Amino acid sequence: MKSYRTDRAHQVIEVRDVPGADGLRQVERQLHAALRRCQAPAVLLDIHAAQVPLAAPQMLVRTRLLAQRRGIFLCVIARQPRLAETLRAEGLESVLRVTRTLDEARARAGTGCPAVRPPASPKAGTRLKARLYRLICSDAVTGRQPAMTVRHP
């Protein structure tokens, strides 16, 4: 796997080939390790593989859930038409945020919450900023429910 930053807000992780179920488990471990080290608020998973195992959609959903728990926006770039068709057939395009090109993925990552993560500092001002961040940002990016809900009778 190759990983690089396009700018401060986007990190791209490229997956070239996935050789079977054992290779898929290894790719998943590498992706999870990369997400744990990631400093960018958006990760674009660029899949170039021509053949993908049947368990690939489930692995991608697990990776998306880990990214969501860590407050990272994850978008899958399905360059091969077969992968895009597989994800579409599984009904996972909206869950996985699937695009066909890197530019589409960057644009989609920019339409959500601002690409800024609240700093992890114990200062009172920082805690207030983090609360405001969670209040303003959508739950799709932060993985949390909005802080305030309005109920209509």
CSV table of N, CA and C in Angstrom, one decimal:
chain,number,residue,atom,x,y,z
A,1,MET,N,0.8,-1.2,0.0
A,1,MET,CA,0.0,0.0,0.0
A,1,MET,C,0.9,1.2,0.0
A,2,LYS,N,0.4,2.2,-0.8
A,2,LYS,CA,1.1,3.5,-0.8
A,2,LYS,C,0.2,4.5,-0.2
A,3,SER,N,0.8,5.4,0.6
A,3,SER,CA,0.1,6.5,1.2
A,3,SER,C,0.8,7.8,1.0
A,4,TYR,N,0.0,8.8,0.7
A,4,TYR,CA,0.6,10.2,0.6
A,4,TYR,C,-0.5,11.2,0.9
A,5,ARG,N,-0.1,12.4,1.1
A,5,ARG,CA,-1.0,13.6,1.4
A,5,ARG,C,-1.1,14.4,0.2
A,6,THR,N,-2.3,14.8,-0.2
A,6,THR,CA,-2.4,15.7,-1.3
A,6,THR,C,-2.4,17.2,-0.8
A,7,ASP,N,-2.8,17.4,0.4
A,7,ASP,CA,-2.8,18.6,1.1
A,7,ASP,C,-3.0,18.4,2.6
A,8,ARG,N,-3.1,19.4,3.4
A,8,ARG,CA,-3.3,19.2,4.9
A,8,ARG,C,-4.5,18.4,5.3
A,9,ALA,N,-5.5,18.5,4.4
A,9,ALA,CA,-6.8,17.9,4.8
A,9,ALA,C,-7.1,16.5,4.2
A,10,HIS,N,-6.3,16.1,3.2
A,10,HIS,CA,-6.6,14.8,2.6
A,10,HIS,C,-5.3,13.9,2.5
A,11,GLN,N,-5.5,12.7,3.0
A,11,GLN,CA,-4.5,11.7,2.8
A,11,GLN,C,-5.1,10.6,1.9
A,12,VAL,N,-4.3,10.1,1.0
A,12,VAL,CA,-4.7,9.1,0.0
A,12,VAL,C,-4.0,7.8,0.4
A,13,ILE,N,-4.7,6.7,0.4
A,13,ILE,CA,-4.1,5.4,0.6
A,13,ILE,C,-4.5,4.6,-0.6
A,14,GLU,N,-3.5,4.1,-1.3
A,14,GLU,CA,-3.7,3.4,-2.5
A,14,GLU,C,-3.6,1.9,-2.2
A,15,VAL,N,-4.5,1.1,-2.8
A,15,VAL,CA,-4.5,-0.3,-2.7
A,15,VAL,C,-4.5,-0.8,-4.1
A,16,ARG,N,-3.4,-1.5,-4.5
A,16,ARG,CA,-3.2,-2.0,-5.8
A,16,ARG,C,-3.8,-3.3,-6.1
A,17,ASP,N,-3.4,-4.4,-5.5
A,17,ASP,CA,-3.9,-5.7,-5.7
A,17,ASP,C,-4.2,-6.4,-4.4
A,18,VAL,N,-5.3,-7.2,-4.3
A,18,VAL,CA,-5.7,-7.9,-3.1
A,18,VAL,C,-5.7,-9.4,-3.5
A,19,PRO,N,-4.7,-10.2,-3.1
A,19,PRO,CA,-4.7,-11.6,-3.5
A,19,PRO,C,-5.4,-12.5,-2.6
A,20,GLY,N,-6.7,-12.6,-2.7
A,20,GLY,CA,-7.5,-13.5,-2.0
A,20,GLY,C,-7.9,-13.1,-0.6
A,21,ALA,N,-8.5,-14.0,0.2
A,21,ALA,CA,-8.9,-13.7,1.5
A,21,ALA,C,-7.8,-13.4,2.5
A,22,ASP,N,-6.7,-14.2,2.4
A,22,ASP,CA,-5.6,-13.9,3.3
A,22,ASP,C,-5.0,-12.5,3.0
A,23,GLY,N,-4.9,-12.1,1.7
A,23,GLY,CA,-4.4,-10.8,1.4
A,23,GLY,C,-5.4,-9.7,1.8
A,24,LEU,N,-6.7,-10.0,1.8
A,24,LEU,CA,-7.7,-9.0,2.3
A,24,LEU,C,-7.5,-8.8,3.8
A,25,ARG,N,-7.2,-9.8,4.6
A,25,ARG,CA,-7.0,-9.6,6.0
A,25,ARG,C,-5.8,-8.8,6.3
A,26,GLN,N,-4.7,-9.0,5.5
A,26,GLN,CA,-3.5,-8.2,5.6
A,26,GLN,C,-3.7,-6.8,5.2
A,27,VAL,N,-4.5,-6.5,4.1
A,27,VAL,CA,-4.8,-5.2,3.7
A,27,VAL,C,-5.6,-4.5,4.8
A,28,GLU,N,-6.6,-5.2,5.4
A,28,GLU,CA,-7.4,-4.6,6.4
A,28,GLU,C,-6.6,-4.2,7.7
A,29,ARG,N,-5.6,-5.0,8.1
A,29,ARG,CA,-4.7,-4.7,9.2
A,29,ARG,C,-3.9,-3.5,8.8
A,30,GLN,N,-3.4,-3.4,7.6
A,30,GLN,CA,-2.6,-2.2,7.2
A,30,GLN,C,-3.4,-1.0,7.2
A,31,LEU,N,-4.7,-1.1,6.7
A,31,LEU,CA,-5.6,0.1,6.6
A,31,LEU,C,-5.9,0.6,8.0
A,32,HIS,N,-6.2,-0.3,8.9
A,32,HIS,CA,-6.5,0.1,10.3
A,32,HIS,C,-5.3,0.7,11.0
A,33,ALA,N,-4.1,0.2,10.7
A,33,ALA,CA,-2.9,0.8,11.3
A,33,ALA,C,-2.7,2.2,10.7
A,34,ALA,N,-3.0,2.4,9.4
A,34,ALA,CA,-2.8,3.7,8.8
A,34,ALA,C,-3.8,4.7,9.3
A,35,LEU,N,-5.0,4.2,9.6
A,35,LEU,CA,-6.1,5.1,10.1
A,35,LEU,C,-5.7,5.5,11.6
A,36,ARG,N,-5.1,4.6,12.3
A,36,ARG,CA,-4.7,5.0,13.7
A,36,ARG,C,-3.6,6.0,13.7
A,37,ARG,N,-2.7,6.0,12.7
A,37,ARG,CA,-1.6,7.0,12.6
A,37,ARG,C,-2.0,8.3,11.9
A,38,CYS,N,-3.2,8.3,11.3
A,38,CYS,CA,-3.5,9.3,10.4
A,38,CYS,C,-3.7,10.7,11.1
A,39,GLN,N,-3.2,11.7,10.5
A,39,GLN,CA,-3.3,13.1,11.1
A,39,GLN,C,-4.3,13.9,10.3
A,40,ALA,N,-4.7,13.5,9.1
A,40,ALA,CA,-5.5,14.2,8.2
A,40,ALA,C,-7.0,14.0,8.6
A,41,PRO,N,-7.9,14.9,8.4
A,41,PRO,CA,-9.3,14.7,8.7
A,41,PRO,C,-10.0,13.9,7.7
A,42,ALA,N,-9.5,13.8,6.5
A,42,ALA,CA,-10.1,13.0,5.4
A,42,ALA,C,-9.2,12.0,4.8
A,43,VAL,N,-9.6,10.8,4.7
A,43,VAL,CA,-8.8,9.7,4.1
A,43,VAL,C,-9.5,9.3,2.8
A,44,LEU,N,-8.8,9.2,1.7
A,44,LEU,CA,-9.4,8.8,0.4
A,44,LEU,C,-8.7,7.4,0.1
A,45,LEU,N,-9.5,6.4,0.2
A,45,LEU,CA,-9.0,5.0,-0.1
A,45,LEU,C,-9.2,4.7,-1.6
A,46,ASP,N,-8.0,4.8,-2.3
A,46,ASP,CA,-8.0,4.6,-3.7
A,46,ASP,C,-7.7,3.2,-4.1
A,47,ILE,N,-8.7,2.5,-4.6
A,47,ILE,CA,-8.6,1.1,-4.9
A,47,ILE,C,-8.4,0.9,-6.4
A,48,HIS,N,-7.2,0.3,-6.8
A,48,HIS,CA,-6.9,0.1,-8.2
A,48,HIS,C,-7.1,-1.4,-8.5
A,49,ALA,N,-7.4,-2.2,-7.6
A,49,ALA,CA,-7.5,-3.7,-7.8
A,49,ALA,C,-8.5,-4.1,-8.9
A,50,ALA,N,-8.0,-4.9,-9.8
A,50,ALA,CA,-8.9,-5.4,-10.9
A,50,ALA,C,-9.9,-6.5,-10.3
A,51,GLN,N,-9.4,-7.3,-9.4
A,51,GLN,CA,-10.2,-8.4,-8.8
A,51,GLN,C,-10.3,-8.1,-7.3
A,52,VAL,N,-11.5,-8.2,-6.8
A,52,VAL,CA,-11.6,-8.0,-5.3
A,52,VAL,C,-12.3,-9.3,-4.7
A,53,PRO,N,-11.9,-9.8,-3.6
A,53,PRO,CA,-12.6,-10.9,-3.0
A,53,PRO,C,-14.0,-10.6,-2.6
A,54,LEU,N,-14.8,-11.6,-2.4
A,54,LEU,CA,-16.3,-11.4,-2.0
A,54,LEU,C,-16.4,-10.7,-0.7
A,55,ALA,N,-15.4,-10.8,0.2
A,55,ALA,CA,-15.5,-10.2,1.5
A,55,ALA,C,-15.0,-8.8,1.5
A,56,ALA,N,-14.6,-8.2,0.4
A,56,ALA,CA,-14.1,-6.9,0.3
A,56,ALA,C,-15.1,-5.8,0.8
A,57,PRO,N,-16.4,-5.9,0.4
A,57,PRO,CA,-17.4,-4.9,0.9
A,57,PRO,C,-17.5,-4.8,2.4
A,58,GLN,N,-17.5,-6.0,3.0
A,58,GLN,CA,-17.6,-6.0,4.5
A,58,GLN,C,-16.4,-5.4,5.1
A,59,MET,N,-15.2,-5.7,4.6
A,59,MET,CA,-13.9,-5.2,5.1
A,59,MET,C,-14.0,-3.6,4.9
A,60,LEU,N,-14.5,-3.1,3.8
A,60,LEU,CA,-14.6,-1.7,3.7
A,60,LEU,C,-15.5,-1.0,4.6
A,61,VAL,N,-16.6,-1.7,5.0
A,61,VAL,CA,-17.6,-1.2,6.0
A,61,VAL,C,-16.9,-1.1,7.3
A,62,ARG,N,-16.2,-2.2,7.7
A,62,ARG,CA,-15.5,-2.2,9.0
A,62,ARG,C,-14.4,-1.1,9.0
A,63,THR,N,-13.7,-0.8,7.9
A,63,THR,CA,-12.8,0.2,7.9
A,63,THR,C,-13.5,1.6,8.0
A,64,ARG,N,-14.6,1.7,7.4
A,64,ARG,CA,-15.4,3.0,7.5
A,64,ARG,C,-15.8,3.2,8.9
A,65,LEU,N,-16.2,2.2,9.6
A,65,LEU,CA,-16.7,2.3,11.0
A,65,LEU,C,-15.5,2.8,11.9
A,66,LEU,N,-14.3,2.2,11.7
A,66,LEU,CA,-13.1,2.6,12.4
A,66,LEU,C,-12.8,4.1,12.2
A,67,ALA,N,-12.9,4.5,10.9
A,67,ALA,CA,-12.6,5.9,10.6
A,67,ALA,C,-13.6,6.8,11.2
A,68,GLN,N,-14.9,6.4,11.2
A,68,GLN,CA,-15.9,7.2,11.8
A,68,GLN,C,-15.7,7.3,13.3
A,69,ARG,N,-15.3,6.3,14.0
A,69,ARG,CA,-15.0,6.4,15.4
A,69,ARG,C,-13.9,7.3,15.7
A,70,ARG,N,-12.9,7.4,14.8
A,70,ARG,CA,-11.7,8.2,15.0
A,70,ARG,C,-12.0,9.6,14.5
A,71,GLY,N,-13.2,9.9,14.0
A,71,GLY,CA,-13.5,11.3,13.5
A,71,GLY,C,-12.9,11.6,12.1
A,72,ILE,N,-12.6,10.5,11.3
A,72,ILE,CA,-12.0,10.7,10.0
A,72,ILE,C,-13.1,10.5,9.0
A,73,PHE,N,-13.1,11.4,8.0
A,73,PHE,CA,-14.0,11.2,6.8
A,73,PHE,C,-13.3,10.2,5.9
A,74,LEU,N,-14.0,9.1,5.5
A,74,LEU,CA,-13.4,8.1,4.6
A,74,LEU,C,-14.3,8.0,3.4
A,75,CYS,N,-13.6,8.1,2.2
A,75,CYS,CA,-14.2,8.0,0.9
A,75,CYS,C,-13.5,6.9,0.1
A,76,VAL,N,-14.2,6.1,-0.5
A,76,VAL,CA,-13.6,5.0,-1.4
A,76,VAL,C,-13.6,5.4,-2.8
A,77,ILE,N,-12.5,5.3,-3.5
A,77,ILE,CA,-12.4,5.6,-4.9
A,77,ILE,C,-12.3,4.3,-5.6
A,78,ALA,N,-13.4,3.9,-6.3
A,78,ALA,CA,-13.5,2.6,-7.0
A,78,ALA,C,-13.1,2.9,-8.5
A,79,ARG,N,-11.9,2.8,-8.8
A,79,ARG,CA,-11.4,3.1,-10.2
A,79,ARG,C,-11.9,2.1,-11.2
A,80,GLN,N,-11.9,0.8,-10.8
A,80,GLN,CA,-12.3,-0.3,-11.7
A,80,GLN,C,-13.9,-0.4,-11.7
A,81,PRO,N,-14.4,-0.5,-12.9
A,81,PRO,CA,-15.9,-0.6,-13.0
A,81,PRO,C,-16.5,-1.8,-12.3
A,82,ARG,N,-15.7,-2.9,-12.2
A,82,ARG,CA,-16.2,-4.1,-11.6
A,82,ARG,C,-16.4,-3.8,-10.1
A,83,LEU,N,-15.5,-3.1,-9.4
A,83,LEU,CA,-15.6,-2.8,-8.0
A,83,LEU,C,-16.8,-1.9,-7.8
A,84,ALA,N,-16.9,-0.9,-8.6
A,84,ALA,CA,-18.1,0.0,-8.4
A,84,ALA,C,-19.4,-0.7,-8.6
A,85,GLU,N,-19.5,-1.7,-9.5
A,85,GLU,CA,-20.7,-2.5,-9.7
A,85,GLU,C,-20.9,-3.4,-8.5
A,86,THR,N,-19.9,-4.0,-8.0
A,86,THR,CA,-20.0,-4.8,-6.8
A,86,THR,C,-20.6,-4.0,-5.6
A,87,LEU,N,-20.0,-2.9,-5.4
A,87,LEU,CA,-20.5,-2.0,-4.2
A,87,LEU,C,-21.9,-1.6,-4.5
A,88,ARG,N,-22.2,-1.2,-5.7
A,88,ARG,CA,-23.6,-0.8,-6.0
A,88,ARG,C,-24.5,-2.0,-5.8
A,89,ALA,N,-24.2,-3.2,-6.3
A,89,ALA,CA,-25.0,-4.4,-6.1
A,89,ALA,C,-25.3,-4.7,-4.7
A,90,GLU,N,-24.3,-4.5,-3.8
A,90,GLU,CA,-24.4,-4.7,-2.4
A,90,GLU,C,-25.2,-3.6,-1.7
A,91,GLY,N,-25.5,-2.5,-2.4
A,91,GLY,CA,-26.2,-1.4,-1.8
A,91,GLY,C,-25.4,-0.6,-0.8
A,92,LEU,N,-24.1,-0.5,-1.0
A,92,LEU,CA,-23.2,0.1,-0.1
A,92,LEU,C,-22.6,1.4,-0.6
A,93,GLU,N,-23.0,1.9,-1.7
A,93,GLU,CA,-22.5,3.2,-2.2
A,93,GLU,C,-22.7,4.3,-1.3
A,94,SER,N,-23.8,4.5,-0.7
A,94,SER,CA,-24.0,5.6,0.2
A,94,SER,C,-23.3,5.4,1.6
A,95,VAL,N,-23.2,4.2,2.0
A,95,VAL,CA,-22.5,3.9,3.3
A,95,VAL,C,-21.0,4.2,3.2
A,96,LEU,N,-20.5,3.8,2.0
A,96,LEU,CA,-19.1,3.9,1.8
A,96,LEU,C,-18.6,5.1,1.2
A,97,ARG,N,-19.5,6.0,0.7
A,97,ARG,CA,-19.1,7.2,0.0
A,97,ARG,C,-18.2,6.8,-1.2
A,98,VAL,N,-18.7,6.2,-2.2
A,98,VAL,CA,-18.0,5.7,-3.3
A,98,VAL,C,-17.9,6.8,-4.4
A,99,THR,N,-16.7,7.0,-5.0
A,99,THR,CA,-16.6,7.9,-6.1
A,99,THR,C,-15.7,7.1,-7.1
A,100,ARG,N,-15.6,7.7,-8.3
A,100,ARG,CA,-14.8,7.1,-9.4
A,100,ARG,C,-13.4,7.7,-9.6
A,101,THR,N,-13.3,9.0,-9.2
A,101,THR,CA,-12.0,9.6,-9.4
A,101,THR,C,-11.5,10.3,-8.1
A,102,LEU,N,-10.2,10.6,-8.0
A,102,LEU,CA,-9.7,11.3,-6.9
A,102,LEU,C,-10.3,12.7,-6.7
A,103,ASP,N,-10.5,13.4,-7.8
A,103,ASP,CA,-11.1,14.8,-7.7
A,103,ASP,C,-12.5,14.7,-7.2
A,104,GLU,N,-13.3,13.7,-7.6
A,104,GLU,CA,-14.6,13.6,-7.0
A,104,GLU,C,-14.6,13.3,-5.5
A,105,ALA,N,-13.6,12.5,-5.1
A,105,ALA,CA,-13.5,12.2,-3.7
A,105,ALA,C,-13.1,13.4,-2.9
A,106,ARG,N,-12.2,14.2,-3.4
A,106,ARG,CA,-11.8,15.4,-2.7
A,106,ARG,C,-12.9,16.4,-2.6
A,107,ALA,N,-13.7,16.5,-3.7
A,107,ALA,CA,-14.9,17.4,-3.6
A,107,ALA,C,-15.9,16.9,-2.6
A,108,ARG,N,-16.1,15.6,-2.6
A,108,ARG,CA,-17.1,15.0,-1.6
A,108,ARG,C,-16.6,15.2,-0.2
A,109,ALA,N,-15.3,15.0,0.0
A,109,ALA,CA,-14.8,15.2,1.4
A,109,ALA,C,-14.9,16.7,1.8
A,110,GLY,N,-14.9,17.6,0.8
A,110,GLY,CA,-15.0,19.0,1.1
A,110,GLY,C,-16.5,19.5,1.4
A,111,THR,N,-17.5,18.7,1.0
A,111,THR,CA,-18.8,19.1,1.2
A,111,THR,C,-19.4,18.9,2.6
A,112,GLY,N,-18.7,18.0,3.4
A,112,GLY,CA,-19.1,17.7,4.7
A,112,GLY,C,-18.7,18.8,5.7
A,113,CYS,N,-18.3,18.4,6.8
A,113,CYS,CA,-17.8,19.3,7.9
A,113,CYS,C,-16.5,19.9,7.5
A,114,PRO,N,-16.2,21.1,8.0
A,114,PRO,CA,-14.9,21.6,7.7
A,114,PRO,C,-13.7,20.7,8.0
A,115,ALA,N,-12.7,20.7,7.2
A,115,ALA,CA,-11.6,19.7,7.4
A,115,ALA,C,-10.7,20.2,8.5
A,116,VAL,N,-11.2,20.3,9.6
A,116,VAL,CA,-10.4,20.7,10.8
A,116,VAL,C,-10.8,19.8,12.0
A,117,ARG,N,-9.9,19.2,12.6
A,117,ARG,CA,-10.2,18.4,13.8
A,117,ARG,C,-9.9,19.2,15.0
A,118,PRO,N,-10.8,19.1,16.0
A,118,PRO,CA,-10.6,19.8,17.3
A,118,PRO,C,-9.3,19.3,17.9
A,119,PRO,N,-8.4,20.3,18.4
A,119,PRO,CA,-7.2,19.9,19.0
A,119,PRO,C,-7.5,19.1,20.3
A,120,ALA,N,-6.6,18.2,20.7
A,120,ALA,CA,-6.7,17.4,21.9
A,120,ALA,C,-5.9,18.0,23.0
A,121,SER,N,-6.4,19.0,23.6
A,121,SER,CA,-5.7,19.7,24.7
A,121,SER,C,-6.7,19.9,25.8
A,122,PRO,N,-6.2,19.8,27.1
A,122,PRO,CA,-7.1,19.9,28.2
A,122,PRO,C,-7.5,21.3,28.6
A,123,LYS,N,-7.1,22.3,27.8
A,123,LYS,CA,-7.5,23.7,28.2
A,123,LYS,C,-9.0,23.9,28.0
A,124,ALA,N,-9.6,24.8,28.8
A,124,ALA,CA,-11.0,25.0,28.8
A,124,ALA,C,-11.5,25.6,27.5
A,125,GLY,N,-10.7,26.5,26.9
A,125,GLY,CA,-11.1,27.0,25.6
A,125,GLY,C,-11.1,25.9,24.5
A,126,THR,N,-10.2,25.0,24.6
A,126,THR,CA,-10.1,23.9,23.6
A,126,THR,C,-11.3,23.0,23.8
A,127,ARG,N,-11.7,22.7,25.1
A,127,ARG,CA,-12.9,21.9,25.3
A,127,ARG,C,-14.2,22.5,24.7
A,128,LEU,N,-14.3,23.9,24.9
A,128,LEU,CA,-15.4,24.6,24.3
A,128,LEU,C,-15.4,24.5,22.8
A,129,LYS,N,-14.2,24.6,22.1
A,129,LYS,CA,-14.1,24.5,20.7
A,129,LYS,C,-14.5,23.1,20.3
A,130,ALA,N,-14.1,22.1,21.0
A,130,ALA,CA,-14.5,20.7,20.7
A,130,ALA,C,-16.0,20.5,20.8
A,131,ARG,N,-16.6,21.1,21.8
A,131,ARG,CA,-18.1,21.0,21.9
A,131,ARG,C,-18.8,21.7,20.7
A,132,LEU,N,-18.3,22.9,20.4
A,132,LEU,CA,-18.9,23.6,19.3
A,132,LEU,C,-18.7,22.8,18.0
A,133,TYR,N,-17.5,22.2,17.8
A,133,TYR,CA,-17.2,21.4,16.6
A,133,TYR,C,-18.3,20.3,16.5
A,134,ARG,N,-18.5,19.6,17.6
A,134,ARG,CA,-19.5,18.5,17.6
A,134,ARG,C,-20.9,19.0,17.3
A,135,LEU,N,-21.2,20.2,17.8
A,135,LEU,CA,-22.5,20.8,17.6
A,135,LEU,C,-22.8,21.1,16.2
A,136,ILE,N,-21.8,21.7,15.6
A,136,ILE,CA,-21.9,22.2,14.2
A,136,ILE,C,-21.8,21.1,13.2
A,137,CYS,N,-20.9,20.2,13.4
A,137,CYS,CA,-20.6,19.2,12.3
A,137,CYS,C,-21.6,18.1,12.3
A,138,SER,N,-21.8,17.5,11.2
A,138,SER,CA,-22.8,16.4,11.1
A,138,SER,C,-22.3,15.2,11.8
A,139,ASP,N,-23.2,14.3,12.1
A,139,ASP,CA,-22.9,13.1,12.8
A,139,ASP,C,-22.2,12.1,11.8
A,140,ALA,N,-22.3,12.3,10.5
A,140,ALA,CA,-21.7,11.4,9.6
A,140,ALA,C,-20.2,11.6,9.6
A,141,VAL,N,-19.7,12.8,10.0
A,141,VAL,CA,-18.2,13.0,10.0
A,141,VAL,C,-17.7,12.6,11.4
A,142,THR,N,-18.4,13.1,12.5
A,142,THR,CA,-17.9,12.9,13.8
A,142,THR,C,-18.2,11.5,14.4
A,143,GLY,N,-19.3,10.9,13.8
A,143,GLY,CA,-19.7,9.6,14.4
A,143,GLY,C,-20.5,9.7,15.6
A,144,ARG,N,-20.9,10.9,16.0
A,144,ARG,CA,-21.7,11.1,17.2
A,144,ARG,C,-23.1,11.8,16.8
A,145,GLN,N,-24.0,11.7,17.7
A,145,GLN,CA,-25.3,12.3,17.5
A,145,GLN,C,-25.1,13.8,17.7
A,146,PRO,N,-25.9,14.7,17.0
A,146,PRO,CA,-25.8,16.1,17.3
A,146,PRO,C,-26.0,16.4,18.8
A,147,ALA,N,-25.3,17.4,19.3
A,147,ALA,CA,-25.5,17.7,20.7
A,147,ALA,C,-26.8,18.2,21.1
A,148,MET,N,-27.5,19.0,20.2
A,148,MET,CA,-28.8,19.5,20.5
A,148,MET,C,-29.8,18.9,19.4
A,149,THR,N,-31.0,18.5,19.9
A,149,THR,CA,-32.0,18.1,19.0
A,149,THR,C,-33.3,18.9,19.3
A,150,VAL,N,-34.0,19.2,18.3
A,150,VAL,CA,-35.3,19.9,18.5
A,150,VAL,C,-36.4,19.0,18.2
A,151,ARG,N,-37.3,18.8,19.2
A,151,ARG,CA,-38.4,17.9,19.0
A,151,ARG,C,-39.7,18.8,18.8
A,152,HIS,N,-40.4,18.4,17.8
A,152,HIS,CA,-41.7,19.1,17.5
A,152,HIS,C,-42.8,18.2,18.0
A,153,PRO,N,-43.8,18.8,18.7
A,153,PRO,CA,-44.9,18.0,19.2
A,153,PRO,C,-45.8,17.6,18.1
